[in-house]
CSV table of C-alpha atoms in Angstrom, one decimal:
chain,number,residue,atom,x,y,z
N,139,UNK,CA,11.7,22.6,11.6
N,140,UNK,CA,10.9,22.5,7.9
N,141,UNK,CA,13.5,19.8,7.1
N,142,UNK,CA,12.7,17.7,10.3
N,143,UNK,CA,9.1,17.7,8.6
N,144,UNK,CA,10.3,16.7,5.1
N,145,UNK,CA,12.2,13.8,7.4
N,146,UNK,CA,9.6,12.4,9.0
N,147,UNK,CA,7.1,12.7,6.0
N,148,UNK,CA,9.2,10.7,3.8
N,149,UNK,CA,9.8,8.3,6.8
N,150,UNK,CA,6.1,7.6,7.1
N,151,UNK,CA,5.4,7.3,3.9
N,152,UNK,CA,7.6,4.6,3.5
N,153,UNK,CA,6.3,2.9,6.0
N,154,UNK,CA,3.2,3.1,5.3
N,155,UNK,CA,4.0,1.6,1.9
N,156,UNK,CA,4.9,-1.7,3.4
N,157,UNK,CA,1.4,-1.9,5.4
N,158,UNK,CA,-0.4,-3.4,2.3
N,159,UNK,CA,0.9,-6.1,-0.1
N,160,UNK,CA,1.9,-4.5,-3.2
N,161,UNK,CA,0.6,-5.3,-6.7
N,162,UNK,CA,4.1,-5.7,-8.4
N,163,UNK,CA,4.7,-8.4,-10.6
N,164,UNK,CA,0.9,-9.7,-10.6
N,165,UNK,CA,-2.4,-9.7,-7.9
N,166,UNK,CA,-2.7,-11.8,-5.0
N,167,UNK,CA,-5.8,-13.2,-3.5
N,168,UNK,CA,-6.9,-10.9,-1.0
N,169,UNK,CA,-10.0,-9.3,-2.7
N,170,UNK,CA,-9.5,-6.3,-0.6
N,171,UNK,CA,-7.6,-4.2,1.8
N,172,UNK,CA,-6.3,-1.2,3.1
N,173,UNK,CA,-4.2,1.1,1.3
N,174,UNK,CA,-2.7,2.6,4.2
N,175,UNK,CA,-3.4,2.6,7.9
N,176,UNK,CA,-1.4,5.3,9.6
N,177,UNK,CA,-3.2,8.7,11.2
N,178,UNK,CA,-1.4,11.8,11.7
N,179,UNK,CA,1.3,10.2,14.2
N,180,UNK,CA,4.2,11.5,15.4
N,181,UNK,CA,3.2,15.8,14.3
N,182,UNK,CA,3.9,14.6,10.5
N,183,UNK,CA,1.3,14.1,7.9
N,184,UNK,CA,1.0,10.3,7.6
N,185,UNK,CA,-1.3,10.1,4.2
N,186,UNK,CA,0.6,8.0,1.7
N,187,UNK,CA,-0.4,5.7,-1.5
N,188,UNK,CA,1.3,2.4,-1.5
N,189,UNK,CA,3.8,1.5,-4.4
N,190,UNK,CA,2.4,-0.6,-6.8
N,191,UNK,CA,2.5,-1.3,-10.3
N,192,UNK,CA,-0.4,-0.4,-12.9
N,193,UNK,CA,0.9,-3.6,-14.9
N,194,UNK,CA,0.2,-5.7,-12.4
N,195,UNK,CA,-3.7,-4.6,-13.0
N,196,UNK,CA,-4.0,-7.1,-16.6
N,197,UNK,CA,-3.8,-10.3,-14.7
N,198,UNK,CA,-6.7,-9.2,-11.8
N,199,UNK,CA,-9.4,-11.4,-12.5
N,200,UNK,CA,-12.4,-11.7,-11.2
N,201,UNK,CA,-13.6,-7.7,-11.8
N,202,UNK,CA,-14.7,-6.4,-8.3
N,203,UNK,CA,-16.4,-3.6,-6.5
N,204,UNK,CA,-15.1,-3.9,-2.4
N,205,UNK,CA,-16.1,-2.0,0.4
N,206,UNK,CA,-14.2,-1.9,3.6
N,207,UNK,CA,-13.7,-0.8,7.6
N,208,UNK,CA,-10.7,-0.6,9.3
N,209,UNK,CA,-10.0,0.5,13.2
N,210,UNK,CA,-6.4,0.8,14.8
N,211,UNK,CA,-4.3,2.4,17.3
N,212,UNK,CA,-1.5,4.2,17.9
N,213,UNK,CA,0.7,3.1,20.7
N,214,UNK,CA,3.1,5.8,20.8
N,215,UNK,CA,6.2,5.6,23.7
N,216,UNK,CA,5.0,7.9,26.9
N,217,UNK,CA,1.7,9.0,25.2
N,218,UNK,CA,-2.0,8.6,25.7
N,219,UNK,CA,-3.1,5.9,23.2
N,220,UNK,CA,-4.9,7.2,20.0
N,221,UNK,CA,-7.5,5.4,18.0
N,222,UNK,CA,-8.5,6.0,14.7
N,223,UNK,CA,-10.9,4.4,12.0
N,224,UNK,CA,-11.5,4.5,8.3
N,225,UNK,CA,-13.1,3.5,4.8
N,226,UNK,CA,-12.2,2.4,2.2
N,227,UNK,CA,-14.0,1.2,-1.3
N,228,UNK,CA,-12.5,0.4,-4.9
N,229,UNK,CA,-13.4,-0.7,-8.6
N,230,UNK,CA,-11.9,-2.9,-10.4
N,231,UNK,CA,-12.7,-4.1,-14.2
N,232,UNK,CA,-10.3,-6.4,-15.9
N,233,UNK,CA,-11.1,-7.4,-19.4
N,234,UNK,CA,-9.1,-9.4,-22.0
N,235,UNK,CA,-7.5,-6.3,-23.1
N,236,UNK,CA,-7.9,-3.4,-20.5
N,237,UNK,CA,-8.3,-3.3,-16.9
N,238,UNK,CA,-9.3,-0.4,-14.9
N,239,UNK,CA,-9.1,0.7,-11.5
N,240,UNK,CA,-10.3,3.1,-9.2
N,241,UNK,CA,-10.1,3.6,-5.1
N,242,UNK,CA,-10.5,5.9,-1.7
N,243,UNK,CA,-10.3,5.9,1.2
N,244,UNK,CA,-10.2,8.3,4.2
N,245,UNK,CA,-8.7,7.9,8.0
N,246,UNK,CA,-10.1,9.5,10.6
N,247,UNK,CA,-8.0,9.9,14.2
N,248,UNK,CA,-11.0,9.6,16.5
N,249,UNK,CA,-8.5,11.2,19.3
N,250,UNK,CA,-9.9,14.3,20.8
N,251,UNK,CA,-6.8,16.0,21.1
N,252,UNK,CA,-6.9,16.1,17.0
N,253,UNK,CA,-10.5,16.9,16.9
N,254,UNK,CA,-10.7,14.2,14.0
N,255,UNK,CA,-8.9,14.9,11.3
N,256,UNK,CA,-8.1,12.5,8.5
N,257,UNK,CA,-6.1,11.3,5.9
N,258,UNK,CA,-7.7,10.8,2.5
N,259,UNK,CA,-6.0,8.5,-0.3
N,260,UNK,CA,-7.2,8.5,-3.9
N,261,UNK,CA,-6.2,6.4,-6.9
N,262,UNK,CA,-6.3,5.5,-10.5
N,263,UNK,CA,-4.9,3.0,-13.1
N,264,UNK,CA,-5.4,1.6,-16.2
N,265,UNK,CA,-3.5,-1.3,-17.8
N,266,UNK,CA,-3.5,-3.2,-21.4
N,267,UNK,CA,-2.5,-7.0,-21.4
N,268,UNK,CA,-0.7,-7.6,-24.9
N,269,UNK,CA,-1.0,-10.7,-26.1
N,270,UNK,CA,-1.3,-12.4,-22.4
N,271,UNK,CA,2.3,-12.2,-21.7
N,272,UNK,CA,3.1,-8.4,-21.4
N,273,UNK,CA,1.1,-6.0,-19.9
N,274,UNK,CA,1.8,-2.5,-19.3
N,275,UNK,CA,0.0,0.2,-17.1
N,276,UNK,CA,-0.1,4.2,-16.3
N,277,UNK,CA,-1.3,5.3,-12.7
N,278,UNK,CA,-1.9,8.7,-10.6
N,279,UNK,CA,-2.8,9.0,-7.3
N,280,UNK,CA,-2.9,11.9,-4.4
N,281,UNK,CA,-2.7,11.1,-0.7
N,282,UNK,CA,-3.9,14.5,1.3
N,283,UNK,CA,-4.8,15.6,4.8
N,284,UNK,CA,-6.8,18.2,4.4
N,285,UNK,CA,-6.9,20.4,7.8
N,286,UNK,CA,-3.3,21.1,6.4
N,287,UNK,CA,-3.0,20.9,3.1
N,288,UNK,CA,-0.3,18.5,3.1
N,289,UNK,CA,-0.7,16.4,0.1
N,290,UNK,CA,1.5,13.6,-1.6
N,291,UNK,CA,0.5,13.1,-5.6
N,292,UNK,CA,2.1,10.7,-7.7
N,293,UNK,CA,2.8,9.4,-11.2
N,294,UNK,CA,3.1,5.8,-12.0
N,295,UNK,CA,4.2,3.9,-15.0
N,296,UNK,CA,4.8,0.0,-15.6
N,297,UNK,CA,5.3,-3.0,-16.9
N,298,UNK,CA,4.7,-6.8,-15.9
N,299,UNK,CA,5.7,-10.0,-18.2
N,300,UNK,CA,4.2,-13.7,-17.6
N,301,UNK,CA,6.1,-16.2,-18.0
N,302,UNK,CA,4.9,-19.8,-18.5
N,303,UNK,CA,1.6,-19.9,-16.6
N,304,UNK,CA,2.6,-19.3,-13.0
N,305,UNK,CA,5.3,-17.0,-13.3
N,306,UNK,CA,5.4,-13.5,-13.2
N,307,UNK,CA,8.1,-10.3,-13.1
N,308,UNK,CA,7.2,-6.8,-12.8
N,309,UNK,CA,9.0,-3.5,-12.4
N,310,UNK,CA,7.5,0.0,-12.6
N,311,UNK,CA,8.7,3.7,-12.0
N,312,UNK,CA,7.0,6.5,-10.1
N,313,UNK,CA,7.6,10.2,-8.9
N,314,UNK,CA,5.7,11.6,-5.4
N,315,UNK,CA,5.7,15.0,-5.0
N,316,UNK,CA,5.4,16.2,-1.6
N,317,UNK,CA,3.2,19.1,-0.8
N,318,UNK,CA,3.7,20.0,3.0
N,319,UNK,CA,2.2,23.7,2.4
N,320,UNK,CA,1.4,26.1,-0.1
N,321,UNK,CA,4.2,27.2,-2.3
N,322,UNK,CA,6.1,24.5,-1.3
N,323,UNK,CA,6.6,21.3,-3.2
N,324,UNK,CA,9.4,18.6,-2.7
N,325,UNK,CA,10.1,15.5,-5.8
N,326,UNK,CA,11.6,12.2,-5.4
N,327,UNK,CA,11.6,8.8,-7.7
N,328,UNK,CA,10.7,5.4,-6.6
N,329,UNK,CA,11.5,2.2,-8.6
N,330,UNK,CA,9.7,-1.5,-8.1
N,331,UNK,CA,11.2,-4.9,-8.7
N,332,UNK,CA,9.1,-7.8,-7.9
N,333,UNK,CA,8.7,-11.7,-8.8
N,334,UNK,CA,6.0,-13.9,-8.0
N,335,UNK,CA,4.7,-17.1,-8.5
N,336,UNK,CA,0.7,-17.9,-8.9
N,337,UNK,CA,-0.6,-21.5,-10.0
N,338,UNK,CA,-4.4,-22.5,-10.7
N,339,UNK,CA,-6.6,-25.6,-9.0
N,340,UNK,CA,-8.0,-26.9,-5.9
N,341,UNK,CA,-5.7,-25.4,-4.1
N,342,UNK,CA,-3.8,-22.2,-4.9
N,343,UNK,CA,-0.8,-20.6,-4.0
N,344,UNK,CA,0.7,-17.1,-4.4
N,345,UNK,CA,4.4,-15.9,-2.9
N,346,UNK,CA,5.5,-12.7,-4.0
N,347,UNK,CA,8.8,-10.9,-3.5
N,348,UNK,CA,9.6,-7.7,-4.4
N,349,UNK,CA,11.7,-4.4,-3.7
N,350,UNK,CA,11.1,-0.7,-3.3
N,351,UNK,CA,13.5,1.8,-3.4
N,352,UNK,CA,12.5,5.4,-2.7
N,353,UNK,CA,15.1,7.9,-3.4
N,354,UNK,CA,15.4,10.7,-1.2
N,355,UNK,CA,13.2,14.1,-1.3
N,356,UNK,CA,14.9,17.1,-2.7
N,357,UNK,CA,14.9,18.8,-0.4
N,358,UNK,CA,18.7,20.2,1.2
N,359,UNK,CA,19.7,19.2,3.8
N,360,UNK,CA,19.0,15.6,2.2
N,361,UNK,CA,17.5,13.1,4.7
N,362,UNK,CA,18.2,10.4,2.9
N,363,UNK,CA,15.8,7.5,0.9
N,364,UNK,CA,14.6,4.2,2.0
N,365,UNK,CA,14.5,0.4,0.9
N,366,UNK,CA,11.8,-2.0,1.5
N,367,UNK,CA,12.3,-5.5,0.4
N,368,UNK,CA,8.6,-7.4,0.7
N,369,UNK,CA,7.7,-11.2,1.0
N,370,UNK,CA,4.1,-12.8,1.0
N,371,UNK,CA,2.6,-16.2,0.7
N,372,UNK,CA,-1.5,-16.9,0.6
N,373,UNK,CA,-2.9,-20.2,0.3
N,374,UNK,CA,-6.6,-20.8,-1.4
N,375,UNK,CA,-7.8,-23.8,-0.8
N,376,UNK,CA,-11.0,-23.6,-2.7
N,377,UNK,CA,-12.8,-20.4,-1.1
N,378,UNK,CA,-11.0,-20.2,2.2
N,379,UNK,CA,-8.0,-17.6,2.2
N,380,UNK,CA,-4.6,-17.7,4.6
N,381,UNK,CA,-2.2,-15.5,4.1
N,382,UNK,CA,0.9,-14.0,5.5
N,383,UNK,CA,3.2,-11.0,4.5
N,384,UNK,CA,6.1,-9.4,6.0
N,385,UNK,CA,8.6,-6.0,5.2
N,386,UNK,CA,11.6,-4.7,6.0
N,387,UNK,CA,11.9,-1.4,5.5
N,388,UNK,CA,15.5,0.5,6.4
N,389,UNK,CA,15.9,3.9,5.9
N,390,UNK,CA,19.3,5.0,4.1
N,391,UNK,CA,21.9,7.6,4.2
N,392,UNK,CA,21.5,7.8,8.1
N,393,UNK,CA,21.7,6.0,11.1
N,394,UNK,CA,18.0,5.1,11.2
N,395,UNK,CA,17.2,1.4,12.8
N,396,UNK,CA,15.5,-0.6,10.4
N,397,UNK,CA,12.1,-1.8,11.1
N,398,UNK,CA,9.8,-5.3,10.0
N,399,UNK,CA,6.2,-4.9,9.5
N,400,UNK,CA,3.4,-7.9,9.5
N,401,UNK,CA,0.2,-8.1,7.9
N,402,UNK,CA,-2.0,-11.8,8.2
N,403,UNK,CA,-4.6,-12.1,6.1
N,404,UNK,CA,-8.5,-14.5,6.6
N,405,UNK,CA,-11.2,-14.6,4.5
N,406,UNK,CA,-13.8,-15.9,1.7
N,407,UNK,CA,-13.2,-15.9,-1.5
N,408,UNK,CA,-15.2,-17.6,-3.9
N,409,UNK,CA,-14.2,-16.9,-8.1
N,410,UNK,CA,-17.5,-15.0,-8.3
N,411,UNK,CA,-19.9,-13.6,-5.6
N,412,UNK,CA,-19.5,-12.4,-2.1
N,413,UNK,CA,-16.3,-12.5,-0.5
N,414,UNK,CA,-15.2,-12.0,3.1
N,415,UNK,CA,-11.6,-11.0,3.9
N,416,UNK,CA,-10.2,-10.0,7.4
N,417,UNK,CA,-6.6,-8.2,7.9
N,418,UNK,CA,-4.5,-7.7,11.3
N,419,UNK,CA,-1.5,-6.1,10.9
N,420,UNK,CA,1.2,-3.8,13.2
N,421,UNK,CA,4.0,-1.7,12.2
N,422,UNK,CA,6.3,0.1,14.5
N,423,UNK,CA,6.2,3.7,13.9
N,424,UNK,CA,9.3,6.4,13.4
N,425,UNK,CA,9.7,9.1,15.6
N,426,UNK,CA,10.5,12.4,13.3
N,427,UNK,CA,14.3,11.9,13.3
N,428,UNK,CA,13.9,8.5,11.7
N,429,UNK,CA,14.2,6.6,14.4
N,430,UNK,CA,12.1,3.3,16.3
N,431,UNK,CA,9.9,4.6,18.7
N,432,UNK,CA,8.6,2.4,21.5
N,433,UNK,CA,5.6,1.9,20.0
N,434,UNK,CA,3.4,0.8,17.2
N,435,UNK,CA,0.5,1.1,15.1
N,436,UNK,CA,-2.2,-1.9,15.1
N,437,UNK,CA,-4.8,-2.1,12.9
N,438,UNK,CA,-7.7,-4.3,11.9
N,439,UNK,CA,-9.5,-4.6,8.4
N,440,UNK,CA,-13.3,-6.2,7.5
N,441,UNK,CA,-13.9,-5.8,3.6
N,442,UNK,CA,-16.6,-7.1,1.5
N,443,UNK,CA,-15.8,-7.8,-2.3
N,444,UNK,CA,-18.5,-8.7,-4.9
N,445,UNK,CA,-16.9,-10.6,-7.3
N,446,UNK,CA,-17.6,-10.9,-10.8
């Protein structure tokens, strides 16, 4: 039973990573969004804190404060529907040599059957732009659901190097630590790849590629880790926002399916003031084995972002 948990923990948490578009090799346009959007589905904790990289933090500007809701549901095969809902809100202060950042956010599962409880996410990072070609950046973070104790904390450290003015690569390492109970406590490493490509004017453009790969808890029997390979592309054409992003996550060292995830992103997003940014997105969801489930989680996002 323990090592079916430890299964479909890391399962989730992966992906849950690929729900929001990671910070890798430098920031996209959307102002704000969710850091996860799973409940407790499928009997395992599904609290996570998307991979990211610290780095990426330097070359963030505007400085923000966001606040957001978010509302899903759980389709899950040959169950009752569950609904859930959430908050989230974040700082974010980038100067010309540090940029810091902080954020939470909590899930509730509005189900009755789970007399709502919730996932709560918090995070931290700092970064230091050297020269205004390298940055590098330190991170820490604990996802948790508190009703039982099941918590996920995390270490991050990066890097991210501009090249030109439009081109980017980043790459940063991390270790979770997975909590499930007390006196029990399960390590595994993560490492982060990414490219992307930002340019400046009327009209803007960001695409961003990168890759996760999250090696496997130890726990024994192992269960195997998982790879996520990510693509996005946003337009911002003056203050209106479209974007699209899309994952592939595949589990390894079993016989897992693979599954794609899709986020699409709305807003407005002026360079300083209020901003408005919508995000629909649906994942399918792993049954504890590690495998596709008839079903899937869909989720809507409102955030508002002052910019400055």
């Amino acid at each position: 039973m323990q090592r079916m948990f430890i299964v479909g923990a890391a399962l989730l948490v992966a992906l849950a990573a690929g729900t929001a578009q990671a910070q890798v090799a430098t920031t996209d346009f959307v102002p704000a969004a969710p850091n996860f959007v799973h409940p407790a589905g499928s009997g395992v904790n599904g609290a996570t804190i998307t991979p990211d990289n610290p780095a990426a933090l330097a070359w963030g500007m505007p400085s923000r404060i966001a606040v957001g809701k978010l509302k899903g549901t759980l389709k899950d095969n040959g169950v009752p529907d569950r609904d859930f809902s959430g908050d989230f809100v974040g700082f974010r202060f980038v100067g010309s040599l540090l940029g810091i950042a902080v954020a939470e956010q909590t899930v509730k599962d509005d189900s009755p059957v789970n007399f709502g409880t919730y996932d709560r996410t918090v995070t931290a990072q700092l970064s230091l732009n050297l020269g205004n070609r390298l940055a590098l950046g330190i991170g820490a973070g604990k996802a948790s659901q508190p009703p039982t104790l099941t918590s996920i904390p995390r270490q991050q450290i990066g890097a991210s190097l501009r090249l030109g003015d439009i081109w980017y690569v980043g790459a940063a390492f991390y270790q979770d630590k997975l909590e499930p109970a007390p006196g029990f406590s399960f390590k595994r490493n993560g490492t982060l790849l990414g490219v992307a490509l930002r340019t400046e004017g009327t009209v803007r453009w960001y695409v961003g590629l990168d890759h996760v790969d999250l090696k496997d808890f130890d726990v024994v029997p192992a269960s195997g880790g998982i790879k996520i390979d990510r693509a996005s592309v946003q337009m911002l054409a003056g203050w209106f926002l479209l974007g699209a992003s899309t994952s592939h996550v595949k589990p390894t060292g079993s016989n897992a399916s693979s599954v794609h995830h899709a986020a699409y992103d709305i807003g407005f997003v002026p360079m300083q003031g209020l901003a408005v940014s919508l995000r629909i997105q649906t994942t399918p969801i792993f049954d504890p084995g590690g495998f596709v489930q008839n079903g899937s989680v869909d989720t809507s996002s409102l955030a508002l972002s002052w910019l400055f």
